[in-house]
mmCIF file of C-alpha atoms in Angstrom:
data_model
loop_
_atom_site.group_PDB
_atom_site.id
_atom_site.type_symbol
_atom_site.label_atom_id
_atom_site.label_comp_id
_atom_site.label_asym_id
_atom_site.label_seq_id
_atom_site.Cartn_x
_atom_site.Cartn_y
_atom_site.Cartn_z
ATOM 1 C CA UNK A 783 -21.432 5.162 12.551
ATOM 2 C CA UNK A 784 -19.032 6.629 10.054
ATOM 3 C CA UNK A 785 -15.641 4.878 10.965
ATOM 4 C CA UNK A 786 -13.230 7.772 10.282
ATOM 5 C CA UNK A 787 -15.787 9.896 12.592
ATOM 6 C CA UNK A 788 -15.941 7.670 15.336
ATOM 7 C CA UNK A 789 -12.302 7.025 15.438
ATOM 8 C CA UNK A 790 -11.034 10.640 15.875
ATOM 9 C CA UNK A 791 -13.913 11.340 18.589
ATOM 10 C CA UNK A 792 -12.881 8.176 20.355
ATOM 11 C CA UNK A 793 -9.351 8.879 20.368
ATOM 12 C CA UNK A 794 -10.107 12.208 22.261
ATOM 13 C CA UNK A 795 -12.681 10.183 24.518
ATOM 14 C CA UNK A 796 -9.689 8.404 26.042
ATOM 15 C CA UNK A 797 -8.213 11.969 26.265
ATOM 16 C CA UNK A 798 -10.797 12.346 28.365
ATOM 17 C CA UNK A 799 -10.550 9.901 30.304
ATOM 18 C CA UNK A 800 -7.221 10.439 31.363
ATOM 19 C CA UNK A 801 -7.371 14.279 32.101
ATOM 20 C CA UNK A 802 -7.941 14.402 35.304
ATOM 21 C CA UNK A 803 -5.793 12.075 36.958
ATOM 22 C CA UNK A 804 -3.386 9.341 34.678
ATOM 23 C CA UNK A 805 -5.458 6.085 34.541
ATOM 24 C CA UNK A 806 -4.718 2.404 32.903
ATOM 25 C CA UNK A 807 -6.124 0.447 29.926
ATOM 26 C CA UNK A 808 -8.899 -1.803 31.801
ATOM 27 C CA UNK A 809 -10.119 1.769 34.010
ATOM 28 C CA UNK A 810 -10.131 3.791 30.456
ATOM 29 C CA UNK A 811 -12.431 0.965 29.305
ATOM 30 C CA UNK A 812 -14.933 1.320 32.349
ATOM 31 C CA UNK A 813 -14.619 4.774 32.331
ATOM 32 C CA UNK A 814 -15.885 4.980 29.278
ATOM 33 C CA UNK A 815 -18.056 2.100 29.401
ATOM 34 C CA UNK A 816 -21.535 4.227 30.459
ATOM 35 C CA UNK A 817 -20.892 6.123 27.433
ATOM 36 C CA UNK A 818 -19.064 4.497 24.948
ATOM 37 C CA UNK A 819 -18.235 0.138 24.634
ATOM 38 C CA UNK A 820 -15.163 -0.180 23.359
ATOM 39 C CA UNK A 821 -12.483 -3.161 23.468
ATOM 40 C CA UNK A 822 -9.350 -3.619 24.567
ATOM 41 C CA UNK A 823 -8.455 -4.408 20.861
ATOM 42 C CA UNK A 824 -10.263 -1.143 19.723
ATOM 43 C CA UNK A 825 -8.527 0.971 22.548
ATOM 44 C CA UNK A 826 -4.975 -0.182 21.912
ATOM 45 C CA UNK A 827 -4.141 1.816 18.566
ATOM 46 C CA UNK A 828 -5.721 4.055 20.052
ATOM 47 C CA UNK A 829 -3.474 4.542 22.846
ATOM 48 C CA UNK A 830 -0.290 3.876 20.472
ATOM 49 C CA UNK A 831 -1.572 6.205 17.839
ATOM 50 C CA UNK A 832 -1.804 9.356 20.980
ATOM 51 C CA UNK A 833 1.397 8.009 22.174
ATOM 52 C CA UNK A 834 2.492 8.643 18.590
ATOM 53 C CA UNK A 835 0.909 12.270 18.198
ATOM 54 C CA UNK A 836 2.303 12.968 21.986
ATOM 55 C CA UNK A 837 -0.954 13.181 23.083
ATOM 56 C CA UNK A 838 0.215 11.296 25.993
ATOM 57 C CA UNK A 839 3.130 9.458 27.814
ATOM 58 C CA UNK A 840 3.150 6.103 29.131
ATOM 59 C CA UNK A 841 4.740 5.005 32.359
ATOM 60 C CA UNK A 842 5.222 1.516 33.861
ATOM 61 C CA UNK A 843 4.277 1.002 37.690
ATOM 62 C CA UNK A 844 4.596 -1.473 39.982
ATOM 63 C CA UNK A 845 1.348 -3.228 40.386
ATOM 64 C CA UNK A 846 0.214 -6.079 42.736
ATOM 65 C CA UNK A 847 4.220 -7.347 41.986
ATOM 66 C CA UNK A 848 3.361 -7.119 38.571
ATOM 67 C CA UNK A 849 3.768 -3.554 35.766
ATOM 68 C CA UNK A 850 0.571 -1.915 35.110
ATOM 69 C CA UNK A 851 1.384 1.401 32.036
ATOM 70 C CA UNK A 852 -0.033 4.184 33.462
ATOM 71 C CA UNK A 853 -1.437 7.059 30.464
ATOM 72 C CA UNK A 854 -0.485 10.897 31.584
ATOM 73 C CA UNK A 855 -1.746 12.946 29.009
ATOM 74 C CA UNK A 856 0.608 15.824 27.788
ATOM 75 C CA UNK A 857 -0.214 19.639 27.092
ATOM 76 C CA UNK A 858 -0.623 18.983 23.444
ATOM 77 C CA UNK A 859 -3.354 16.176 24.612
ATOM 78 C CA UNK A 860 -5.229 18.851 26.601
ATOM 79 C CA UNK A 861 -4.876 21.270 23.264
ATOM 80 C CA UNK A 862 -6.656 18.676 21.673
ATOM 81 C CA UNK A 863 -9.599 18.224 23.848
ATOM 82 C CA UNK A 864 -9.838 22.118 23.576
ATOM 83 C CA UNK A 865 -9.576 21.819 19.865
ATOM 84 C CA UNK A 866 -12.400 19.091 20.032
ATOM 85 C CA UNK A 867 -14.586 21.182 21.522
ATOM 86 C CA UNK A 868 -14.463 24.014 19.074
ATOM 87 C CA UNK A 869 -15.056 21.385 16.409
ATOM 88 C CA UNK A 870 -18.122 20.014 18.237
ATOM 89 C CA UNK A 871 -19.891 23.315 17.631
ATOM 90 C CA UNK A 872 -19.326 23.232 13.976
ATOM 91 C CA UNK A 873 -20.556 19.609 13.903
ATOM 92 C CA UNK A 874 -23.808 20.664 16.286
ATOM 93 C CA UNK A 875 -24.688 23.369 13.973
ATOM 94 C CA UNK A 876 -24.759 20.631 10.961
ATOM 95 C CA UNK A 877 -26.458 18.407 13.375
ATOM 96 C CA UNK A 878 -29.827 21.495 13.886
ATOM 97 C CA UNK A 879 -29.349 21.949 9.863
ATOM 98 C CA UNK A 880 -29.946 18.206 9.068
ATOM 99 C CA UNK A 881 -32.476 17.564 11.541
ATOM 100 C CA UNK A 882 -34.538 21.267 11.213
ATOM 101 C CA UNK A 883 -38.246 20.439 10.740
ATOM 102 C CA UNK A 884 -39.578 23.998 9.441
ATOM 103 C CA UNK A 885 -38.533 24.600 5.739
ATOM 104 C CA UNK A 886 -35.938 27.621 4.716
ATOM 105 C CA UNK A 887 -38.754 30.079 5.667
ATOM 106 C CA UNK A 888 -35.862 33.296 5.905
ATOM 107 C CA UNK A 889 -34.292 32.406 2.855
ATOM 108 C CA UNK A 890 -37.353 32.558 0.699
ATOM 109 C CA UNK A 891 -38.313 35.304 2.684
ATOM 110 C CA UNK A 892 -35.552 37.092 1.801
ATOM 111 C CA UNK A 893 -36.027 36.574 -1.788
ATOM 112 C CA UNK B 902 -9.849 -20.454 27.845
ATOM 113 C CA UNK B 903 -6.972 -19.186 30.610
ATOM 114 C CA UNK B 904 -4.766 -16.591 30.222
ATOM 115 C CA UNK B 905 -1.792 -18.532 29.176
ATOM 116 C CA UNK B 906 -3.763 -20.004 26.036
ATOM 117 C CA UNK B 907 -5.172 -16.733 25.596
ATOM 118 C CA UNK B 908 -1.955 -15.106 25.294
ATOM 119 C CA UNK B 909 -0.607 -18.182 23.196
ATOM 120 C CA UNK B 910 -3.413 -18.233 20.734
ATOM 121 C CA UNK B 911 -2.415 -14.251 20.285
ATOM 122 C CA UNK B 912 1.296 -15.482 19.668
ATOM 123 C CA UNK B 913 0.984 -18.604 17.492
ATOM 124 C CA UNK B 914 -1.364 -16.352 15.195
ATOM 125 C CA UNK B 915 1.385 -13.545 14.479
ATOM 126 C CA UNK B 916 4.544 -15.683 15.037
ATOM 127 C CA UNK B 917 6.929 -13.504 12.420
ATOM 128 C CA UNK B 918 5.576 -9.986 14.425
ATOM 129 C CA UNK B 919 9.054 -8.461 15.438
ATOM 130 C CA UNK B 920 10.086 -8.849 18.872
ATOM 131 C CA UNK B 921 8.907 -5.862 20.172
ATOM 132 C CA UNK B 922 5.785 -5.625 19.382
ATOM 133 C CA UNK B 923 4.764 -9.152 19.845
ATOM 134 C CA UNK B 924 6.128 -8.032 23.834
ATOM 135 C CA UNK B 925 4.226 -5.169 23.590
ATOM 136 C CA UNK B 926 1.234 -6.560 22.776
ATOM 137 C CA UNK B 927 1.139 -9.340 25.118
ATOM 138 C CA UNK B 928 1.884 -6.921 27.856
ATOM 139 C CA UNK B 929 -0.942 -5.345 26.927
ATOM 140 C CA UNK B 930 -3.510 -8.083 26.244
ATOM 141 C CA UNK B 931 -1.978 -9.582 29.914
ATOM 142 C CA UNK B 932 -2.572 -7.002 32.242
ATOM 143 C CA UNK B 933 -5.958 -6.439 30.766
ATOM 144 C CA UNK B 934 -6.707 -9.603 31.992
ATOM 145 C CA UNK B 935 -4.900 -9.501 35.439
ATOM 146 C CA UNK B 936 -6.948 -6.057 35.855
ATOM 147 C CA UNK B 937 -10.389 -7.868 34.932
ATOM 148 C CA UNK B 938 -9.160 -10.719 37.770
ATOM 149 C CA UNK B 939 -8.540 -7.735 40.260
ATOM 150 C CA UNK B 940 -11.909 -6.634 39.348
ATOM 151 C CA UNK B 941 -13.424 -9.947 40.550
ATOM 152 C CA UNK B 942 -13.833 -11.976 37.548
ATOM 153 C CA UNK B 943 -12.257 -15.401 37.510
ATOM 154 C CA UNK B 944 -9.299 -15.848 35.207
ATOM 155 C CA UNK B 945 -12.006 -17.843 32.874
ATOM 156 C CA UNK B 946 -14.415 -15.182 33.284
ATOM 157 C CA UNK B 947 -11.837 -12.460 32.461
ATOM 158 C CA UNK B 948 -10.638 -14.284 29.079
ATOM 159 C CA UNK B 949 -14.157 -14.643 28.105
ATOM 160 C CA UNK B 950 -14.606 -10.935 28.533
ATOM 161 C CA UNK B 951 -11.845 -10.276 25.795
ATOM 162 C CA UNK B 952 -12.250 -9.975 22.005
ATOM 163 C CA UNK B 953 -11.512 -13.290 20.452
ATOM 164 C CA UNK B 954 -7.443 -14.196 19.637
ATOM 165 C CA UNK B 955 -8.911 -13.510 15.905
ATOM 166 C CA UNK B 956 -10.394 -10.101 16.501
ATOM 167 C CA UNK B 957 -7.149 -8.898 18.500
ATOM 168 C CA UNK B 958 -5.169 -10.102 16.018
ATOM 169 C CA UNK B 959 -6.916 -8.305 13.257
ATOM 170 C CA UNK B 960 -6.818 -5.031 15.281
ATOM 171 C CA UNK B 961 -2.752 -5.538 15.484
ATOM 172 C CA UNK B 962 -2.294 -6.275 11.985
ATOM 173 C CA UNK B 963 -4.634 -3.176 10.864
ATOM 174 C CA UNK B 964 -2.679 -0.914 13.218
ATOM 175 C CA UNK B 965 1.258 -2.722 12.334
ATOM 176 C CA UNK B 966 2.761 -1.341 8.743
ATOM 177 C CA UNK B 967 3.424 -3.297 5.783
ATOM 178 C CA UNK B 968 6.990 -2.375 5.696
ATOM 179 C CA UNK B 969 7.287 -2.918 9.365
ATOM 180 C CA UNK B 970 6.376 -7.017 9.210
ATOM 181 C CA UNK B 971 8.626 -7.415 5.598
ATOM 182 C CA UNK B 972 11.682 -5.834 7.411
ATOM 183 C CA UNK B 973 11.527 -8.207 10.415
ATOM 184 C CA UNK B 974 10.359 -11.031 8.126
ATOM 185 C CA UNK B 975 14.106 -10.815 6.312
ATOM 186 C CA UNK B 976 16.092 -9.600 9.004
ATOM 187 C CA UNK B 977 18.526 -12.459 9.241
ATOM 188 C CA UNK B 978 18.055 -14.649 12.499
ATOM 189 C CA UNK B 979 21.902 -14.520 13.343
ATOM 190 C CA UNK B 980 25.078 -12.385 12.521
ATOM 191 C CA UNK B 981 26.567 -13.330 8.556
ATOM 192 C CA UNK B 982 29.474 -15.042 8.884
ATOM 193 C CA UNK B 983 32.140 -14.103 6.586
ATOM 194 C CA UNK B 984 31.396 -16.437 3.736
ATOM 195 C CA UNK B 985 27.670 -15.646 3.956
ATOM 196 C CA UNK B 986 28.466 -12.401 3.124
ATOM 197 C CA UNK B 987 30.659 -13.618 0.377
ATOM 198 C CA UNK B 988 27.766 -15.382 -1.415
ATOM 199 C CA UNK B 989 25.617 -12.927 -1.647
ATOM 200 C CA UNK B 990 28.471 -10.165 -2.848
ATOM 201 C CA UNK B 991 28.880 -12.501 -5.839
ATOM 202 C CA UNK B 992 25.631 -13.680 -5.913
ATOM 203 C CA UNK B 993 24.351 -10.290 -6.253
ATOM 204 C CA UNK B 994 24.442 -10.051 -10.369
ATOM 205 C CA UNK B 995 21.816 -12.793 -9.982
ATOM 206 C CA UNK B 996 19.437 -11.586 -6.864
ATOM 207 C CA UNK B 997 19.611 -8.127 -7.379
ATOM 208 C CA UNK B 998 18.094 -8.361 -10.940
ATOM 209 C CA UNK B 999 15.741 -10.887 -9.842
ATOM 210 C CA UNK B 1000 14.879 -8.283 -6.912
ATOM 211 C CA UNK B 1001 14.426 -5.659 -9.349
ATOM 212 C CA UNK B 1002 11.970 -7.748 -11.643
ATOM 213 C CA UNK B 1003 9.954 -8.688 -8.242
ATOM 214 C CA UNK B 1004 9.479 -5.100 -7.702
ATOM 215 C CA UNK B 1005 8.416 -3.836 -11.319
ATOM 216 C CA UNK B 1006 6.172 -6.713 -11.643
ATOM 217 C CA UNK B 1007 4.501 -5.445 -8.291
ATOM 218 C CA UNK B 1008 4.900 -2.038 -9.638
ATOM 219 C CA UNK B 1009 3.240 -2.759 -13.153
ATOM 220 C CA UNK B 1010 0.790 -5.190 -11.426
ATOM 221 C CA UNK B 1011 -0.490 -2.024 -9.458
ATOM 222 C CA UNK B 1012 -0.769 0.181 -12.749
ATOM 223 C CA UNK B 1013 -2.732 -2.094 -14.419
ATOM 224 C CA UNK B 1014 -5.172 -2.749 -11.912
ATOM 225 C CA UNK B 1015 -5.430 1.397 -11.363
ATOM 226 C CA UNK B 1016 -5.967 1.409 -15.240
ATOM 227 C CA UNK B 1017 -8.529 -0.974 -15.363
ATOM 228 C CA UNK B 1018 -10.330 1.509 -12.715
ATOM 229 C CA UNK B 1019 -9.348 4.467 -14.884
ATOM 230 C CA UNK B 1020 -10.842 2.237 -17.956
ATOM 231 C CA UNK B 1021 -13.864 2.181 -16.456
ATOM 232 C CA UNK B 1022 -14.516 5.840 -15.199
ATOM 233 C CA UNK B 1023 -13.282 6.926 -18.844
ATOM 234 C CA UNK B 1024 -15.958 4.758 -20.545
ATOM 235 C CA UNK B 1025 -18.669 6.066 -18.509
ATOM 236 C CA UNK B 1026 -17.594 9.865 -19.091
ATOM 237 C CA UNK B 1027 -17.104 9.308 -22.632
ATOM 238 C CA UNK B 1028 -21.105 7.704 -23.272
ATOM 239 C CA UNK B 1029 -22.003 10.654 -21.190
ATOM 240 C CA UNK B 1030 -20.398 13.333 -23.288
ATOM 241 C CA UNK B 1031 -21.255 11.489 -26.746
ATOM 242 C CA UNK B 1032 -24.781 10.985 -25.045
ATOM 243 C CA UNK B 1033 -25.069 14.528 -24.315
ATOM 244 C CA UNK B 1034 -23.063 15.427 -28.203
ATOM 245 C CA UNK B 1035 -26.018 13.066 -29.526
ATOM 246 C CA UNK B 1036 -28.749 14.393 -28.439
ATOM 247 C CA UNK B 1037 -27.298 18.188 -29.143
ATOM 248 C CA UNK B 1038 -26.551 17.229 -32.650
ATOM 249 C CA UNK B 1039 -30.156 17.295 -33.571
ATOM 250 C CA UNK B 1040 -30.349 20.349 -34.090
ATOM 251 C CA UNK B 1041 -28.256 21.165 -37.121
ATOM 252 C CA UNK B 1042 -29.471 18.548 -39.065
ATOM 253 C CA UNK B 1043 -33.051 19.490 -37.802
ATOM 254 C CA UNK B 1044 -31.513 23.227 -39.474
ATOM 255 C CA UNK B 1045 -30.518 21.708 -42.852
ATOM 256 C CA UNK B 1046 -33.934 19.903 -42.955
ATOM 257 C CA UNK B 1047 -32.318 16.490 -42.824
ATOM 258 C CA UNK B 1048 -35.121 14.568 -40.581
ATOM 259 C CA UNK B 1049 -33.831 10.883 -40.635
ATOM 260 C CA UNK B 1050 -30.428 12.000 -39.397
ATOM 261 C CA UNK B 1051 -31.863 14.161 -36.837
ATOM 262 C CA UNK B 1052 -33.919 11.031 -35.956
ATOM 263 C CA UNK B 1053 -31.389 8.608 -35.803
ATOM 264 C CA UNK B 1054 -28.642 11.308 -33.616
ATOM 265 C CA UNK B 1055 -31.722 11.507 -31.105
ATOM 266 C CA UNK B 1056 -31.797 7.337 -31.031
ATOM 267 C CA UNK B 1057 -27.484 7.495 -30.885
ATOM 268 C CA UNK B 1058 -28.371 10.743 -27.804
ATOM 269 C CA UNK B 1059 -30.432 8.799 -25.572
ATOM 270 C CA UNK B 1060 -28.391 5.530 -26.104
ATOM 271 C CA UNK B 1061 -25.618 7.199 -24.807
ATOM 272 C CA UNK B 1062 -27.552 8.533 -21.616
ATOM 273 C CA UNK B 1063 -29.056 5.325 -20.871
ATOM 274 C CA UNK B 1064 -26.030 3.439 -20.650
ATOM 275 C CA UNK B 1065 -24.414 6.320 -18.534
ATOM 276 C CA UNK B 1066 -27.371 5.874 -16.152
ATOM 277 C CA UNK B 1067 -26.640 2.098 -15.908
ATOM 278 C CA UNK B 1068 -23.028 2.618 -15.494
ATOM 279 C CA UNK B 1069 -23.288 5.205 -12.892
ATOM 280 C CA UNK B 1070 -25.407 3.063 -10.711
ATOM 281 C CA UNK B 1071 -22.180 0.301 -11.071
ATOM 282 C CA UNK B 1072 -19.812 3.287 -10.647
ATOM 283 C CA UNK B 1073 -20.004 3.478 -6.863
ATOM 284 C CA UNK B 1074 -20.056 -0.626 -6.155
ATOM 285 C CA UNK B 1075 -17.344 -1.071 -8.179
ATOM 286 C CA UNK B 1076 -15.155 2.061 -6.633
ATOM 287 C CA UNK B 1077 -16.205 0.760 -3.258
ATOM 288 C CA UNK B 1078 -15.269 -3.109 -4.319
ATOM 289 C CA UNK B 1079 -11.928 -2.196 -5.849
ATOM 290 C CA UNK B 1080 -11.164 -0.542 -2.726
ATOM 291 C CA UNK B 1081 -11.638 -3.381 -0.529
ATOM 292 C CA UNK B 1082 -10.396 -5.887 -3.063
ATOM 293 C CA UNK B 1083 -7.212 -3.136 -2.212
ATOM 294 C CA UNK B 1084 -7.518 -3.707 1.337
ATOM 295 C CA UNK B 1085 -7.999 -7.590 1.638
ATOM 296 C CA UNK B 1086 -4.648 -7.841 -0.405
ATOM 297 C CA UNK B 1087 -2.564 -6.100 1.927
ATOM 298 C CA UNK B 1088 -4.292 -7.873 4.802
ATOM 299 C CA UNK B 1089 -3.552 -10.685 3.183
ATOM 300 C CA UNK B 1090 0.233 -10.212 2.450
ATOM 301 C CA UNK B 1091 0.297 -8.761 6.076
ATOM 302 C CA UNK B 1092 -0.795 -12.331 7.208
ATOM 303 C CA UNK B 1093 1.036 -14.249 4.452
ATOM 304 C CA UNK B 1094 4.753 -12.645 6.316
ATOM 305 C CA UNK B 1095 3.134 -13.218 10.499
ATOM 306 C CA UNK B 1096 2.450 -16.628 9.719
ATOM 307 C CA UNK B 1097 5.340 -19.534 10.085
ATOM 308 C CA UNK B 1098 7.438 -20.836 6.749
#
């Protein structure tokens, strides 16, 4: 797939993934997993580059006596799932365009 | 592979990585492993899991600045003493000209490669337009009855357009291949500052 594609809808995939409650790197990863494989390498600028945008926040906890960073996504992070989701409709309706079977019947028509 | 050699192979890779990072990093490559061990994997099992040392490492370097590594690479390793400083106050009529003359040679080095790719993209709009002028020019000769010109602009015409057609078909290779040729350099300075000496 077309990398510069793939990267923006992946970095609001691990949006996802953290919207309903704040989750870690390794439960992103299986979260994700019957949808999307992606690596911990793969997932890590992702994570710095929403900590970047404040997308999120990261927070250290206590874990098993050692820290586990815990992902809490922010308001702007939820803006930008909404904002996804407006921009998937523009991208479906290129999607029907370039797969349409029938030629441009109501153009020609119209002519 | 364990976790420790894991973790190592990560470290000896990027050595010159500032501090920070590096920590961050191995943070993170760590507790993906201790969370694949909670999972139930073995530590083994968990390691094998992972991207290779090589593919992590190429993922940190992509997403780590140029000007990030250089700045660590000659931050000095301890406070200047006084006579440090010294030397390079009166050494500085002879680094900072030599510093100057490493950065216009990097500087020029960049404009000529960026003309070369202008070069190019020039030559194959100008046998285009004098392709295009060629063929046009037929017709006043054809007006003033003067055949063999006529003949010969038509031969000049499509000998322009048929070396535009070959050179467009190179035009997007070598775009594409003097991007990555781009690309691989910096990678490759990136790697030349992580790595030790």
């Amino acid at each position: 797939m077309d990398i510069q594609l793939k990267r923006g809808m992946l970095d609001v995939c691990v949006l996802a993934a953290i919207k309903d409650e704040d989750s870690y790197g390794y439960q992103i990863i299986k979260d994700m997993k019957p949808y999307v494989t992606i690596s911990e390498s793969t997932l890590y600028p992702i994570l710095r580059r929403l900590e970047a945008n404040a997308y999120l926040t990261v927070q250290s906890v206590e874990h098993n006596g050692r820290l586990r960073k815990y992902y809490h996504i922010t308001d702007a992070g939820r803006a930008r799932i909404d904002e996804f989701q407006e921009e998937w409709k523009e991208l479906e309706s290129i999607y029907r365009f370039i797969v349409r079977e029938e030629p441009m019947k109501e153009a020609q028509d119209h002519e | 592979m364990n976790k420790q050699e894991y973790l190592s192979a990560i470290r000896v890779r990027i050595p010159k990585m500032p501090t920070e990072d590096m920590e961050r990093f191995i943070a993170y490559y760590s507790e993906m492993i201790d969370d694949r061990m909670e999972d139930g994997m073995t530590e083994e099992e968990a390691v094998a899991t992972m991207d290779t040392p090589d593919e992590a490492v190429d993922q940190i370097l992509e997403d780590t600045p140029l000007s990030k590594i250089v700045k660590q690479k000659i931050k000095p390793t301890h406070r200047l003493r006084a006579w440090e400083i010294v030397l390079i106050v009166l050494g500085s009529p002879v680094w900072v000209p030599l510093l100057l003359t490493a950065g216009i040679l990097v500087l020029s080095m960049l404009v000529v490669v960026f003309s070369l790719l202008i070069t190019f993209y020039a030559v194959v709009i100008s046998a285009a337009v004098a392709g295009i002028a060629g063929v046009l020019a037929v017709v006043p000769f054809l007006m003033i009855s003067n055949v063999p010109a006529a003949v010969f602009m038509l031969g000049c015409g499509f000998a322009g357009v048929g070396l535009t057609i070959l050179f467009f078909v190179a035009v997007k290779p070598v775009t594409v291949g003097f991007w990555n040729l781009c690309k691989a350099a910096v990678s490759g300075i990136k790697r030349k500052f992580v790595k030790e000496g």
